[in-house]
Amino acid sequence: MVIAFNKTDRVSDGNRQATAKIHDNSVDISALHGYGIQELAALVEQKLMAGTEVVSWEIPYSMWDLLSEIRQTGTIIEEAHDDKGARIVCRLSPADVARFSKKLLG
């Protein structure tokens, strides 16, 4: 869980620091002044990516349907093609890594 405290431009520094100590995974933001937005985005990304794995595979053209499945369930980070197929780097859940590894390795 991520907690965003908005309008912190209206709170004293002492109260803001005390709140931050009480709540893990929190960030102070002020839409008015634009601070804390990048920290919020980074914290959300960190939480969304937790529990995922980055893997690298070579997908032959004969298994091209597998690449479509990977695109639907994960995120392709890099993709390069040659005469045999595609070399991809992707982010997936551990369950999907196991499932696709099994399909790729037979």
Coordinates of N, CA, C and O in Angstrom, one line a residue:
M1 N 0.8 -1.2 0.0 CA 0.0 0.0 0.0 C 0.9 1.2 0.0 O 1.9 1.3 0.7
V2 N 0.5 2.2 -0.7 CA 1.1 3.5 -0.8 C 0.2 4.6 -0.2 O -1.0 4.6 -0.6
I3 N 0.7 5.4 0.6 CA -0.1 6.5 1.2 C 0.5 7.8 0.7 O 1.7 8.1 0.9
A4 N -0.4 8.6 0.1 CA 0.1 10.0 -0.3 C -0.7 11.0 0.5 O -1.9 11.0 0.6
F5 N 0.1 11.8 1.2 CA -0.4 12.9 1.9 C -0.4 14.2 1.1 O 0.7 14.7 0.8
N6 N -1.5 14.7 0.6 CA -1.6 15.8 -0.2 C -1.8 17.1 0.6 O -2.1 17.0 1.8
K7 N -1.5 18.2 0.0 CA -1.7 19.5 0.6 C -0.7 19.7 1.8 O -0.9 20.4 2.8
T8 N 0.5 19.0 1.7 CA 1.4 19.1 2.8 C 2.1 20.5 2.8 O 2.8 20.7 3.8
D9 N 1.9 21.3 1.8 CA 2.4 22.6 1.9 C 1.7 23.4 3.0 O 2.2 24.5 3.4
R10 N 0.6 22.9 3.5 CA -0.2 23.6 4.6 C 0.1 23.0 5.9 O -0.4 23.5 6.9
V11 N 1.1 22.1 6.0 CA 1.4 21.4 7.3 C 2.8 21.9 7.7 O 3.7 22.0 6.8
S12 N 3.0 22.0 9.0 CA 4.3 22.4 9.5 C 5.3 21.3 9.2 O 5.0 20.1 9.2
D13 N 6.6 21.6 9.1 CA 7.7 20.6 8.9 C 7.7 19.6 10.0 O 7.8 18.4 9.7
G14 N 7.5 20.0 11.2 CA 7.5 19.1 12.3 C 6.4 18.0 12.2 O 6.6 16.8 12.5
N15 N 5.2 18.5 11.9 CA 4.1 17.5 11.8 C 4.2 16.6 10.6 O 3.9 15.5 10.6
R16 N 4.8 17.2 9.5 CA 5.0 16.4 8.3 C 6.0 15.3 8.6 O 5.9 14.1 8.2
Q17 N 7.1 15.6 9.3 CA 8.1 14.6 9.6 C 7.6 13.5 10.6 O 7.9 12.4 10.5
A18 N 6.7 13.9 11.5 CA 6.1 13.0 12.5 C 5.2 12.0 11.7 O 5.2 10.8 12.0
T19 N 4.5 12.5 10.8 CA 3.6 11.7 10.0 C 4.3 10.7 9.2 O 4.0 9.5 9.1
A20 N 5.4 11.1 8.6 CA 6.3 10.2 7.8 C 6.9 9.1 8.6 O 7.0 8.0 8.1
K21 N 7.2 9.4 9.8 CA 7.7 8.3 10.7 C 6.7 7.3 11.1 O 7.0 6.1 11.3
I22 N 5.5 7.7 11.2 CA 4.4 6.8 11.6 C 4.0 5.8 10.5 O 3.7 4.7 10.7
H23 N 4.0 6.4 9.2 CA 3.5 5.6 8.1 C 4.6 5.2 7.1 O 5.2 6.1 6.5
D24 N 4.9 3.9 7.1 CA 5.8 3.4 6.0 C 5.1 3.5 4.7 O 3.9 3.6 4.6
N25 N 5.9 3.6 3.7 CA 5.4 3.7 2.3 C 4.5 4.9 2.1 O 3.5 4.8 1.4
S26 N 4.9 6.0 2.7 CA 4.1 7.2 2.5 C 5.0 8.3 1.8 O 6.2 8.2 1.9
V27 N 4.3 9.2 1.2 CA 5.0 10.3 0.6 C 4.2 11.6 0.7 O 3.0 11.5 0.7
D28 N 4.9 12.7 1.0 CA 4.2 14.0 1.1 C 4.2 14.6 -0.3 O 5.2 14.6 -0.9
I29 N 3.0 15.1 -0.7 CA 3.0 15.8 -2.0 C 2.2 17.1 -1.8 O 1.5 17.3 -0.9
S30 N 2.5 17.9 -2.8 CA 1.8 19.2 -2.9 C 1.5 19.4 -4.4 O 2.5 19.7 -5.1
A31 N 0.3 19.3 -4.8 CA -0.1 19.5 -6.2 C 0.1 21.0 -6.5 O 0.5 21.3 -7.6
L32 N -0.1 21.8 -5.6 CA 0.0 23.3 -5.8 C 1.4 23.6 -6.1 O 1.7 24.4 -7.0
H33 N 2.4 23.1 -5.3 CA 3.8 23.4 -5.6 C 4.6 22.4 -6.4 O 5.7 22.6 -6.8
G34 N 3.9 21.2 -6.6 CA 4.5 20.2 -7.5 C 5.6 19.4 -6.8 O 6.3 18.7 -7.5
Y35 N 5.7 19.4 -5.5 CA 6.7 18.6 -4.9 C 6.2 17.3 -4.4 O 5.0 17.2 -4.1
G36 N 7.0 16.2 -4.5 CA 6.6 14.9 -4.0 C 6.0 14.0 -5.1 O 5.9 12.8 -4.9
I37 N 5.7 14.6 -6.3 CA 5.1 13.9 -7.3 C 6.0 12.8 -7.9 O 5.6 11.6 -8.1
Q38 N 7.3 13.1 -8.1 CA 8.2 12.1 -8.6 C 8.5 11.0 -7.6 O 8.6 9.9 -8.0
E39 N 8.5 11.4 -6.3 CA 8.7 10.4 -5.3 C 7.5 9.5 -5.2 O 7.6 8.2 -5.0
L40 N 6.3 10.0 -5.4 CA 5.1 9.2 -5.4 C 5.1 8.2 -6.6 O 4.8 7.0 -6.4
A41 N 5.4 8.7 -7.8 CA 5.5 7.9 -8.9 C 6.5 6.7 -8.7 O 6.2 5.6 -9.1
A42 N 7.7 7.1 -8.2 CA 8.7 6.0 -7.9 C 8.2 5.0 -6.9 O 8.5 3.8 -7.1
L43 N 7.6 5.4 -5.9 CA 7.1 4.5 -4.9 C 6.0 3.6 -5.4 O 6.0 2.4 -5.2
V44 N 5.1 4.1 -6.2 CA 4.0 3.3 -6.9 C 4.7 2.3 -7.8 O 4.3 1.1 -7.8
E45 N 5.6 2.7 -8.6 CA 6.3 1.8 -9.5 C 7.0 0.7 -8.7 O 6.9 -0.5 -9.1
Q46 N 7.7 1.0 -7.7 CA 8.4 0.0 -6.8 C 7.4 -1.0 -6.3 O 7.6 -2.2 -6.4
K47 N 6.2 -0.5 -5.8 CA 5.2 -1.5 -5.3 C 4.6 -2.3 -6.4 O 4.4 -3.5 -6.2
L48 N 4.4 -1.8 -7.6 CA 3.8 -2.5 -8.7 C 4.8 -3.6 -9.2 O 4.4 -4.7 -9.6
M49 N 6.1 -3.3 -9.2 CA 7.1 -4.2 -9.7 C 7.5 -5.2 -8.7 O 8.1 -6.2 -9.0
A50 N 7.2 -5.0 -7.4 CA 7.6 -6.0 -6.4 C 6.9 -7.3 -6.7 O 5.7 -7.4 -7.1
G51 N 7.6 -8.4 -6.6 CA 7.0 -9.7 -6.9 C 7.0 -10.1 -8.3 O 6.4 -11.0 -8.7
T52 N 7.8 -9.4 -9.1 CA 7.9 -9.7 -10.5 C 9.4 -10.1 -10.8 O 10.3 -9.7 -10.0
E53 N 9.6 -10.7 -11.9 CA 11.0 -11.1 -12.3 C 11.2 -10.6 -13.7 O 10.3 -10.5 -14.6
V54 N 12.5 -10.3 -14.0 CA 12.9 -9.9 -15.3 C 13.6 -11.1 -15.9 O 14.6 -11.6 -15.3
V55 N 13.2 -11.6 -17.1 CA 13.8 -12.7 -17.7 C 14.1 -12.4 -19.2 O 13.5 -11.5 -19.8
S56 N 15.0 -13.2 -19.7 CA 15.4 -13.0 -21.1 C 15.2 -14.4 -21.8 O 15.7 -15.4 -21.3
W57 N 14.6 -14.4 -22.9 CA 14.3 -15.6 -23.7 C 14.5 -15.4 -25.2 O 14.3 -14.2 -25.7
E58 N 14.7 -16.4 -25.9 CA 14.7 -16.4 -27.3 C 13.4 -17.2 -27.7 O 13.2 -18.4 -27.4
I59 N 12.6 -16.5 -28.5 CA 11.3 -17.1 -28.9 C 11.4 -17.4 -30.4 O 11.5 -16.5 -31.2
P60 N 11.4 -18.7 -30.8 CA 11.5 -19.0 -32.2 C 10.1 -18.6 -32.9 O 9.1 -18.6 -32.3
Y61 N 10.3 -18.3 -34.2 CA 9.1 -18.0 -35.0 C 8.0 -19.1 -34.9 O 6.8 -18.8 -35.0
S62 N 8.4 -20.3 -34.7 CA 7.5 -21.4 -34.7 C 6.6 -21.4 -33.4 O 5.6 -22.1 -33.3
M63 N 7.0 -20.6 -32.4 CA 6.3 -20.4 -31.2 C 5.8 -19.0 -31.0 O 5.7 -18.5 -29.9
W64 N 5.5 -18.3 -32.1 CA 5.2 -16.9 -32.1 C 4.0 -16.6 -31.3 O 3.8 -15.5 -30.7
D65 N 3.0 -17.5 -31.2 CA 1.8 -17.3 -30.3 C 2.2 -17.1 -28.9 O 1.5 -16.4 -28.1
L66 N 3.3 -17.7 -28.4 CA 3.8 -17.5 -27.1 C 4.2 -16.0 -26.8 O 3.9 -15.5 -25.7
L67 N 4.8 -15.4 -27.8 CA 5.1 -14.0 -27.6 C 3.9 -13.1 -27.4 O 3.9 -12.2 -26.6
S68 N 2.8 -13.5 -28.1 CA 1.5 -12.7 -27.9 C 1.0 -12.9 -26.5 O 0.5 -12.0 -25.8
E69 N 1.1 -14.1 -25.9 CA 0.7 -14.4 -24.6 C 1.6 -13.6 -23.6 O 1.0 -13.1 -22.6
I70 N 2.8 -13.6 -23.8 CA 3.7 -12.8 -22.9 C 3.4 -11.4 -22.9 O 3.3 -10.7 -21.9
R71 N 3.1 -10.8 -24.1 CA 2.7 -9.4 -24.2 C 1.4 -9.1 -23.4 O 1.2 -8.1 -22.8
Q72 N 0.5 -10.1 -23.3 CA -0.8 -9.9 -22.6 C -0.6 -10.0 -21.1 O -1.4 -9.4 -20.4
T73 N 0.3 -10.7 -20.7 CA 0.5 -11.0 -19.2 C 1.6 -10.2 -18.6 O 1.6 -10.1 -17.3
G74 N 2.5 -9.7 -19.3 CA 3.7 -9.0 -18.8 C 4.1 -7.8 -19.5 O 3.2 -7.2 -20.2
T75 N 5.3 -7.4 -19.3 CA 5.8 -6.2 -20.0 C 7.1 -6.5 -20.7 O 8.0 -7.1 -20.2
I76 N 7.1 -6.2 -22.0 CA 8.3 -6.4 -22.8 C 9.2 -5.2 -22.6 O 8.8 -4.1 -22.8
I77 N 10.4 -5.5 -22.2 CA 11.4 -4.4 -21.9 C 12.2 -4.2 -23.1 O 12.5 -3.0 -23.5
E78 N 12.7 -5.3 -23.7 CA 13.5 -5.2 -25.0 C 13.0 -6.3 -25.9 O 12.6 -7.4 -25.5
E79 N 13.2 -6.0 -27.2 CA 12.8 -7.0 -28.2 C 13.7 -6.8 -29.4 O 13.8 -5.7 -30.0
A80 N 14.4 -7.9 -29.9 CA 15.2 -7.8 -31.1 C 14.9 -9.1 -31.9 O 14.7 -10.1 -31.4
H81 N 14.9 -8.9 -33.2 CA 14.5 -10.0 -34.1 C 15.7 -10.4 -35.0 O 16.6 -9.5 -35.3
D82 N 15.8 -11.7 -35.3 CA 16.8 -12.2 -36.3 C 16.1 -13.2 -37.1 O 14.9 -13.3 -37.1
D83 N 16.8 -14.0 -37.9 CA 16.2 -14.9 -38.8 C 15.6 -16.1 -38.1 O 14.8 -16.9 -38.7
K84 N 15.9 -16.3 -36.8 CA 15.3 -17.5 -36.1 C 14.1 -17.1 -35.2 O 13.3 -18.0 -34.9
G85 N 14.0 -15.9 -34.8 CA 12.9 -15.5 -34.0 C 13.2 -14.2 -33.3 O 13.9 -13.3 -33.9
A86 N 12.8 -14.0 -32.1 CA 13.0 -12.8 -31.3 C 13.6 -13.1 -30.0 O 13.4 -14.1 -29.3
R87 N 14.5 -12.2 -29.6 CA 15.1 -12.3 -28.3 C 14.5 -11.2 -27.5 O 14.5 -10.0 -27.9
I88 N 13.8 -11.6 -26.4 CA 13.1 -10.6 -25.5 C 13.6 -10.6 -24.1 O 14.2 -11.5 -23.6
V89 N 13.5 -9.4 -23.5 CA 13.7 -9.2 -22.1 C 12.3 -8.7 -21.6 O 11.8 -7.8 -22.2
C90 N 11.8 -9.4 -20.6 CA 10.4 -9.0 -20.2 C 10.3 -9.2 -18.6 O 11.1 -9.8 -18.0
R91 N 9.2 -8.5 -18.1 CA 8.9 -8.6 -16.7 C 7.6 -9.3 -16.5 O 6.6 -9.0 -17.2
L92 N 7.7 -10.4 -15.7 CA 6.5 -11.3 -15.5 C 6.4 -11.7 -14.0 O 7.4 -11.6 -13.3
S93 N 5.2 -12.1 -13.6 CA 5.1 -12.7 -12.3 C 5.8 -14.0 -12.3 O 6.0 -14.7 -13.3
P94 N 6.2 -14.5 -11.1 CA 6.9 -15.8 -11.0 C 6.1 -17.0 -11.6 O 6.7 -17.9 -12.2
A95 N 4.8 -16.9 -11.4 CA 4.0 -18.0 -11.9 C 4.0 -18.0 -13.5 O 4.1 -19.1 -14.1
D96 N 4.0 -16.8 -14.1 CA 4.1 -16.7 -15.5 C 5.4 -17.1 -16.0 O 5.6 -17.7 -17.1
V97 N 6.5 -16.8 -15.3 CA 7.8 -17.2 -15.7 C 7.9 -18.7 -15.7 O 8.4 -19.3 -16.7
A98 N 7.4 -19.4 -14.7 CA 7.4 -20.8 -14.7 C 6.6 -21.4 -15.8 O 7.0 -22.4 -16.5
R99 N 5.4 -20.8 -16.1 CA 4.5 -21.4 -17.1 C 5.2 -21.2 -18.5 O 5.2 -22.1 -19.3
F100 N 5.7 -20.0 -18.8 CA 6.3 -19.8 -20.1 C 7.6 -20.6 -20.3 O 7.9 -21.0 -21.3
S101 N 8.4 -20.7 -19.2 CA 9.6 -21.5 -19.2 C 9.3 -22.9 -19.6 O 10.0 -23.5 -20.4
K102 N 8.2 -23.5 -19.0 CA 7.8 -24.8 -19.3 C 7.5 -25.0 -20.8 O 7.8 -26.0 -21.4
K103 N 6.7 -24.0 -21.3 CA 6.4 -24.1 -22.7 C 7.6 -24.0 -23.6 O 7.7 -24.7 -24.6
L104 N 8.5 -23.1 -23.3 CA 9.7 -22.9 -24.1 C 10.6 -24.1 -24.1 O 11.3 -24.4 -25.1
L105 N 10.8 -24.7 -22.9 CA 11.7 -25.8 -22.8 C 11.1 -27.1 -23.1 O 11.8 -28.2 -23.0
G106 N 9.8 -27.1 -23.3 CA 9.2 -28.4 -23.7 C 8.7 -29.1 -22.6 O 8.3 -30.2 -22.4

